[in-house]
Tab-separated table of C-alpha atoms in Angstrom:
chain	number	residue	atom	x	y	z
I	189	MET	CA	-98.126	-78.550	-41.353
I	190	THR	CA	-94.437	-77.743	-41.377
I	191	THR	CA	-92.182	-75.483	-39.343
I	192	THR	CA	-89.968	-74.849	-42.360
I	193	PRO	CA	-90.766	-71.716	-44.409
I	194	SER	CA	-91.329	-71.998	-48.133
I	195	ALA	CA	-88.340	-71.520	-50.407
I	196	ALA	CA	-89.736	-68.157	-51.440
I	197	PRO	CA	-91.303	-66.211	-48.547
I	198	PRO	CA	-94.063	-63.931	-49.802
I	199	PHE	CA	-92.085	-60.693	-49.543
I	200	GLY	CA	-88.504	-61.992	-49.482
I	201	ARG	CA	-86.324	-62.740	-46.450
I	202	THR	CA	-84.568	-59.458	-45.688
I	203	LEU	CA	-86.997	-56.562	-45.386
I	204	CYS	CA	-86.212	-53.070	-44.164
I	205	ALA	CA	-88.758	-51.045	-42.221
I	206	MET	CA	-87.733	-47.943	-44.140
I	207	ILE	CA	-87.680	-44.488	-42.617
I	208	THR	CA	-89.630	-41.792	-44.440
I	209	PRO	CA	-87.228	-39.039	-45.525
I	210	PHE	CA	-88.364	-35.452	-45.049
I	211	THR	CA	-86.877	-32.210	-46.229
I	212	GLU	CA	-85.404	-29.835	-43.670
I	213	ALA	CA	-88.684	-27.915	-43.911
I	214	GLY	CA	-90.540	-31.078	-42.900
I	215	SER	CA	-92.232	-32.021	-46.174
I	216	LEU	CA	-92.048	-35.426	-47.818
I	217	ASP	CA	-88.731	-35.934	-49.638
I	218	LEU	CA	-89.634	-38.235	-52.520
I	219	ASP	CA	-86.257	-37.879	-54.229
I	220	GLY	CA	-84.545	-38.832	-50.987
I	221	ALA	CA	-86.904	-41.784	-50.549
I	222	GLN	CA	-85.978	-43.056	-53.991
I	223	ARG	CA	-82.250	-42.702	-53.339
I	224	LEU	CA	-82.514	-44.447	-49.985
I	225	ALA	CA	-84.674	-47.248	-51.419
I	226	GLU	CA	-82.155	-47.806	-54.202
I	227	ARG	CA	-79.305	-48.041	-51.678
I	228	LEU	CA	-81.162	-50.462	-49.427
I	229	VAL	CA	-82.022	-52.798	-52.275
I	230	SER	CA	-78.524	-52.650	-53.750
I	231	GLU	CA	-77.107	-53.589	-50.332
I	232	GLY	CA	-79.241	-56.641	-49.782
I	233	CYS	CA	-82.844	-55.822	-48.897
I	234	ASP	CA	-85.361	-58.096	-50.616
I	235	GLY	CA	-88.233	-55.835	-49.630
I	236	LEU	CA	-89.094	-52.437	-48.218
I	237	VAL	CA	-91.857	-51.820	-45.719
I	238	LEU	CA	-93.166	-48.283	-46.048
I	239	SER	CA	-95.253	-46.229	-43.638
I	240	GLY	CA	-94.759	-48.497	-40.662
I	241	THR	CA	-93.793	-47.349	-37.190
I	242	THR	CA	-90.269	-46.549	-38.365
I	243	GLY	CA	-91.775	-44.713	-41.350
I	244	GLU	CA	-93.651	-42.346	-38.998
I	245	SER	CA	-97.036	-43.419	-40.331
I	246	PRO	CA	-98.999	-41.663	-37.543
I	247	THR	CA	-97.764	-38.293	-38.825
I	248	THR	CA	-97.968	-38.769	-42.596
I	249	SER	CA	-101.129	-38.037	-44.548
I	250	ASP	CA	-102.994	-40.534	-46.701
I	251	ALA	CA	-101.807	-38.709	-49.816
I	252	GLU	CA	-98.185	-38.779	-48.618
I	253	LYS	CA	-98.430	-42.522	-48.040
I	254	SER	CA	-99.619	-43.115	-51.608
I	255	ASP	CA	-97.016	-40.754	-53.064
I	256	LEU	CA	-94.299	-42.611	-51.170
I	257	ILE	CA	-95.395	-45.991	-52.536
I	258	ARG	CA	-95.402	-44.698	-56.109
I	259	ALA	CA	-91.957	-43.114	-55.741
I	260	VAL	CA	-90.344	-46.190	-54.197
I	261	ARG	CA	-92.000	-48.509	-56.692
I	262	GLU	CA	-90.546	-46.396	-59.495
I	263	ALA	CA	-87.099	-46.511	-57.904
I	264	VAL	CA	-86.837	-50.256	-57.233
I	265	GLY	CA	-89.054	-51.635	-59.981
I	266	GLY	CA	-89.396	-55.373	-59.591
I	267	ARG	CA	-86.094	-55.865	-57.757
I	268	ALA	CA	-87.725	-55.790	-54.332
I	269	SER	CA	-91.153	-56.136	-52.802
I	270	VAL	CA	-92.920	-52.999	-51.603
I	271	VAL	CA	-95.120	-53.576	-48.565
I	272	ALA	CA	-97.325	-50.707	-47.416
I	273	GLY	CA	-98.241	-50.090	-43.816
I	274	VAL	CA	-101.969	-49.367	-43.758
I	275	GLY	CA	-102.952	-50.230	-40.199
I	276	THR	CA	-104.943	-47.778	-38.090
I	277	PHE	CA	-107.335	-47.982	-35.145
I	278	ASP	CA	-110.258	-47.459	-37.570
I	279	THR	CA	-111.326	-50.399	-39.748
I	280	ARG	CA	-112.945	-48.190	-42.369
I	281	HIS	CA	-109.866	-45.995	-42.676
I	282	THR	CA	-107.599	-49.061	-42.839
I	283	VAL	CA	-109.640	-50.423	-45.752
I	284	GLU	CA	-109.368	-47.062	-47.534
I	285	LEU	CA	-105.591	-47.053	-47.085
I	286	ALA	CA	-105.364	-50.664	-48.267
I	287	LEU	CA	-107.215	-49.892	-51.485
I	288	ALA	CA	-105.104	-46.771	-52.056
I	289	ALA	CA	-101.880	-48.742	-51.503
I	290	GLU	CA	-102.972	-51.357	-54.003
I	291	LYS	CA	-103.727	-48.645	-56.550
I	292	ALA	CA	-100.339	-46.987	-55.914
I	293	GLY	CA	-98.425	-50.178	-56.724
I	294	ALA	CA	-97.741	-51.970	-53.441
I	295	ASP	CA	-97.114	-55.724	-53.450
I	296	GLY	CA	-98.483	-56.341	-49.982
I	297	LEU	CA	-99.988	-54.739	-46.892
I	298	LEU	CA	-98.760	-54.536	-43.307
I	299	VAL	CA	-101.757	-54.297	-40.974
I	300	VAL	CA	-101.171	-53.640	-37.295
I	301	ALA	CA	-103.623	-54.671	-34.601
I	302	PRO	CA	-106.085	-51.830	-33.944
I	303	TYR	CA	-104.555	-49.688	-31.247
I	304	TYR	CA	-105.782	-47.551	-28.354
I	305	SER	CA	-109.356	-48.873	-28.190
I	306	LYS	CA	-108.257	-52.370	-27.059
I	307	PRO	CA	-110.800	-54.471	-28.994
I	308	PRO	CA	-111.349	-58.089	-27.891
I	309	GLN	CA	-109.925	-60.899	-29.984
I	310	ASP	CA	-113.082	-61.544	-31.993
I	311	ALA	CA	-113.108	-57.877	-33.013
I	312	VAL	CA	-109.403	-57.973	-33.877
I	313	GLU	CA	-110.024	-60.972	-36.095
I	314	ALA	CA	-113.031	-59.303	-37.744
I	315	HIS	CA	-110.930	-56.194	-38.420
I	316	PHE	CA	-108.266	-58.185	-40.256
I	317	ARG	CA	-110.829	-60.201	-42.192
I	318	GLU	CA	-112.589	-57.067	-43.396
I	319	VAL	CA	-109.307	-55.608	-44.686
I	320	ALA	CA	-108.307	-58.901	-46.306
I	321	ASP	CA	-111.719	-59.234	-47.981
I	322	ALA	CA	-111.614	-55.681	-49.327
I	323	ALA	CA	-108.113	-55.619	-50.769
I	324	GLY	CA	-106.614	-57.769	-53.474
I	325	LEU	CA	-103.128	-57.858	-51.927
I	326	PRO	CA	-101.571	-60.321	-49.466
I	327	LEU	CA	-101.500	-59.224	-45.838
I	328	ALA	CA	-98.821	-59.379	-43.161
I	329	LEU	CA	-100.339	-58.949	-39.707
I	330	TYR	CA	-98.281	-56.877	-37.285
I	331	ASP	CA	-98.276	-58.070	-33.680
I	332	ILE	CA	-96.709	-55.396	-31.476
I	333	PRO	CA	-98.704	-55.218	-28.244
I	334	GLY	CA	-96.172	-52.964	-26.562
I	335	ARG	CA	-97.310	-50.165	-28.859
I	336	THR	CA	-100.908	-51.090	-29.656
I	337	GLY	CA	-102.040	-52.281	-26.239
I	338	THR	CA	-103.648	-55.286	-27.959
I	339	ARG	CA	-102.069	-58.664	-28.616
I	340	ILE	CA	-102.930	-60.768	-31.647
I	341	GLU	CA	-103.217	-63.980	-29.685
I	342	PRO	CA	-101.734	-67.136	-31.208
I	343	GLU	CA	-105.163	-68.779	-31.451
I	344	THR	CA	-106.430	-65.726	-33.356
I	345	LEU	CA	-103.520	-65.991	-35.789
I	346	ILE	CA	-104.160	-69.697	-36.244
I	347	ARG	CA	-107.816	-69.064	-37.105
I	348	ILE	CA	-107.205	-66.177	-39.461
I	349	ALA	CA	-104.391	-68.006	-41.255
I	350	GLU	CA	-107.179	-69.817	-43.107
I	351	HIS	CA	-107.886	-66.617	-45.057
I	352	PRO	CA	-106.140	-66.917	-48.439
I	353	ARG	CA	-104.796	-63.346	-48.362
I	354	VAL	CA	-103.381	-63.497	-44.829
I	355	VAL	CA	-99.906	-64.824	-45.552
I	356	ALA	CA	-97.462	-63.449	-42.983
I	357	VAL	CA	-96.831	-62.039	-39.516
I	358	LYS	CA	-94.417	-59.369	-38.372
I	359	ASP	CA	-93.711	-60.498	-34.841
I	360	CYS	CA	-92.886	-58.034	-32.073
I	361	SER	CA	-94.787	-59.941	-29.396
I	362	TYR	CA	-91.716	-61.107	-27.461
I	363	ASP	CA	-93.560	-64.425	-27.120
I	364	PHE	CA	-91.173	-66.915	-28.676
I	365	LEU	CA	-93.229	-69.908	-27.624
I	366	GLY	CA	-96.375	-68.357	-29.112
I	367	ALA	CA	-94.583	-67.729	-32.386
I	368	GLN	CA	-93.453	-71.356	-32.565
I	369	LYS	CA	-96.980	-72.500	-31.787
I	370	VAL	CA	-98.322	-70.575	-34.782
I	371	LEU	CA	-95.456	-71.746	-36.984
I	372	SER	CA	-96.202	-75.363	-36.130
I	373	ARG	CA	-99.908	-75.094	-36.950
I	374	THR	CA	-100.043	-72.759	-39.958
I	375	GLU	CA	-98.177	-71.893	-43.116
I	376	LEU	CA	-97.836	-68.218	-42.184
I	377	ALA	CA	-94.490	-66.647	-43.042
I	378	TYR	CA	-93.121	-65.345	-39.745
I	379	TYR	CA	-90.884	-62.271	-39.872
I	380	ALA	CA	-88.904	-61.093	-36.866
I	381	GLY	CA	-89.874	-57.518	-36.106
I	382	CYS	CA	-87.320	-57.104	-33.305
I	383	ASP	CA	-83.753	-57.146	-34.578
I	384	GLU	CA	-82.435	-59.099	-31.621
I	385	HIS	CA	-84.662	-62.001	-32.727
I	386	ASN	CA	-83.659	-62.047	-36.403
I	387	LEU	CA	-81.537	-65.174	-36.240
I	388	ALA	CA	-83.406	-66.948	-33.453
I	389	LEU	CA	-86.773	-66.817	-35.222
I	390	TYR	CA	-85.209	-67.730	-38.562
I	391	ALA	CA	-83.571	-70.773	-36.992
I	392	VAL	CA	-86.928	-72.230	-35.898
I	393	GLY	CA	-88.641	-71.724	-39.246
I	394	GLY	CA	-89.154	-67.986	-39.588
I	395	ALA	CA	-89.207	-66.357	-43.010
I	396	GLY	CA	-86.724	-63.577	-42.260
I	397	TYR	CA	-86.992	-60.126	-40.738
I	398	VAL	CA	-88.538	-56.688	-41.047
I	399	SER	CA	-85.751	-54.568	-39.623
I	400	THR	CA	-85.342	-50.967	-38.534
I	401	VAL	CA	-81.591	-51.439	-38.078
I	402	ALA	CA	-81.385	-52.456	-41.758
I	403	ASN	CA	-81.761	-48.782	-42.625
I	404	VAL	CA	-78.115	-48.357	-41.647
I	405	VAL	CA	-76.470	-51.814	-41.929
I	406	PRO	CA	-78.515	-53.764	-44.487
I	407	ARG	CA	-75.577	-55.771	-45.763
I	408	HIS	CA	-74.488	-56.963	-42.320
I	409	LEU	CA	-77.950	-58.118	-41.280
I	410	ARG	CA	-78.383	-60.028	-44.509
I	411	SER	CA	-75.051	-61.759	-43.936
I	412	VAL	CA	-76.466	-63.342	-40.778
I	413	LEU	CA	-79.195	-65.174	-42.696
I	414	ASP	CA	-76.871	-65.941	-45.595
I	415	ALA	CA	-74.431	-67.638	-43.221
I	416	PHE	CA	-77.203	-69.661	-41.641
I	417	ASP	CA	-78.523	-70.761	-45.035
I	418	ALA	CA	-75.012	-71.828	-46.003
I	419	GLY	CA	-74.896	-74.131	-42.987
I	420	ASP	CA	-72.499	-71.952	-40.987
I	421	THR	CA	-74.629	-71.681	-37.885
I	422	ALA	CA	-71.717	-70.682	-35.668
I	423	GLY	CA	-70.759	-67.944	-38.114
I	424	ALA	CA	-74.337	-66.721	-38.249
I	425	ALA	CA	-74.395	-66.500	-34.458
I	426	ARG	CA	-71.141	-64.517	-34.420
I	427	LEU	CA	-72.491	-62.071	-36.996
I	428	GLN	CA	-75.712	-61.625	-35.038
I	429	GLN	CA	-73.741	-61.054	-31.855
I	430	ARG	CA	-71.518	-58.463	-33.548
I	431	ALA	CA	-74.627	-56.448	-34.365
I	432	THR	CA	-76.062	-56.670	-30.851
I	433	PRO	CA	-74.475	-53.461	-29.463
I	434	LEU	CA	-75.786	-51.405	-32.387
I	435	ILE	CA	-79.196	-53.066	-32.157
I	436	GLU	CA	-79.332	-52.233	-28.462
I	437	LEU	CA	-78.354	-48.604	-29.000
I	438	MET	CA	-80.792	-48.137	-31.851
I	439	MET	CA	-83.756	-49.975	-30.383
I	440	SER	CA	-83.452	-50.243	-26.599
I	441	ALA	CA	-81.545	-47.210	-25.321
I	442	GLY	CA	-84.527	-44.950	-24.709
I	443	LEU	CA	-85.011	-43.458	-28.180
I	444	PRO	CA	-87.409	-44.763	-30.842
I	445	GLY	CA	-85.818	-46.573	-33.763
I	446	THR	CA	-87.067	-43.892	-36.128
I	447	VAL	CA	-85.037	-41.290	-34.272
I	448	THR	CA	-81.870	-43.357	-34.068
I	449	ALA	CA	-82.023	-44.552	-37.683
I	450	LYS	CA	-82.476	-41.028	-38.976
I	451	ALA	CA	-79.629	-39.814	-36.775
I	452	VAL	CA	-77.170	-42.324	-38.243
I	453	LEU	CA	-78.346	-41.815	-41.813
I	454	HIS	CA	-77.954	-38.048	-41.431
I	455	GLU	CA	-74.391	-38.468	-40.148
I	456	LEU	CA	-73.617	-40.669	-43.161
I	457	GLY	CA	-74.955	-38.048	-45.561
I	458	LEU	CA	-77.872	-40.248	-46.614
I	459	PRO	CA	-81.517	-39.192	-47.027
I	460	ALA	CA	-83.299	-38.847	-43.713
I	461	GLY	CA	-84.252	-35.352	-42.655
I	462	PRO	CA	-85.952	-34.456	-39.388
I	463	VAL	CA	-88.536	-36.461	-37.483
I	464	ARG	CA	-92.022	-35.067	-37.152
I	465	ALA	CA	-93.456	-34.010	-33.804
I	466	PRO	CA	-94.132	-35.340	-31.275
I	467	LEU	CA	-90.818	-37.132	-31.919
I	468	ARG	CA	-87.665	-35.127	-31.330
I	469	PRO	CA	-84.174	-35.590	-32.798
I	470	ALA	CA	-81.435	-37.403	-30.939
I	471	GLY	CA	-79.054	-35.287	-28.885
I	472	ARG	CA	-75.375	-34.965	-29.759
I	473	GLU	CA	-74.199	-37.453	-27.147
I	474	ALA	CA	-76.606	-40.113	-28.419
I	475	VAL	CA	-75.638	-39.424	-32.018
I	476	ASP	CA	-71.932	-39.769	-31.254
I	477	GLY	CA	-72.539	-43.083	-29.506
I	478	LEU	CA	-74.613	-44.409	-32.397
I	479	LEU	CA	-72.051	-43.369	-34.960
I	480	ALA	CA	-69.171	-44.917	-32.997
I	481	GLU	CA	-71.007	-48.238	-32.735
I	482	TYR	CA	-71.933	-48.138	-36.420
I	483	GLU	CA	-68.288	-47.522	-37.351
I	484	ARG	CA	-67.133	-50.354	-35.081
I	485	LEU	CA	-69.495	-52.816	-36.766
I	486	VAL	CA	-68.541	-51.713	-40.253
I	487	ALA	CA	-64.834	-52.022	-39.403
I	488	LEU	CA	-65.352	-55.603	-38.211
I	489	ALA	CA	-66.822	-56.517	-41.563
I	490	VAL	CA	-63.749	-55.390	-43.484
């Protein structure tokens, strides 16, 4: 096995965990989703992950999820991969969503570990295998124990990597050693799911990232990986460090990334709309801080 990712990761290198735009009345804004998807792809995103955590999947209906896939697929065509979040705490429901996403035109599926019920590892593995067996699309497994309450243990990932449709991991485990262990023993494409790890994971053989912050600075985040690929490792580190204050404000300052991403997009006049309850919008002070940090980063790139 090798720790170096293939030349063509299954869904691209630079993926955005796209927000789901809503109208001011709270309904799904498909026109806005298409305009935002077009912008993200034109500014450097190889793929778009829909209906993930950032896409407010717990509060969108099954029909809305399928409508969103169809709209984004129409907007980006074959210029970017479309990966659909289908993970739930219910295996049967997850399979239904996987089949619907395939029918709607998705290229791949993002499947989170079953949350709330805290299944043991053999049940977690069986859950993923049942989804992979049912659907005809490649799967990225989403390891985010801070939200699900259940880790996908490295040994579980190593076993399930044998399944031909399990091809990738979105890693939010904050277990860098565990990630390297899986990288060294499988051919899974490993995507950083925490923006502060984008460069670090890529440098040890990761495939790229699935980024919430890419909703607002897609071009800058891509430049980090581009610099690294060009052999400018010091430059890549500087670019990653420049983004750190915005990453911290968006992802670690007490508000969910969905809320902060939508706040910045709204201030920029881009499709976003409100968040759905139980989330609440960012307050004015938080918005001003986010916008100031965004403007600082953009100015540095000029």
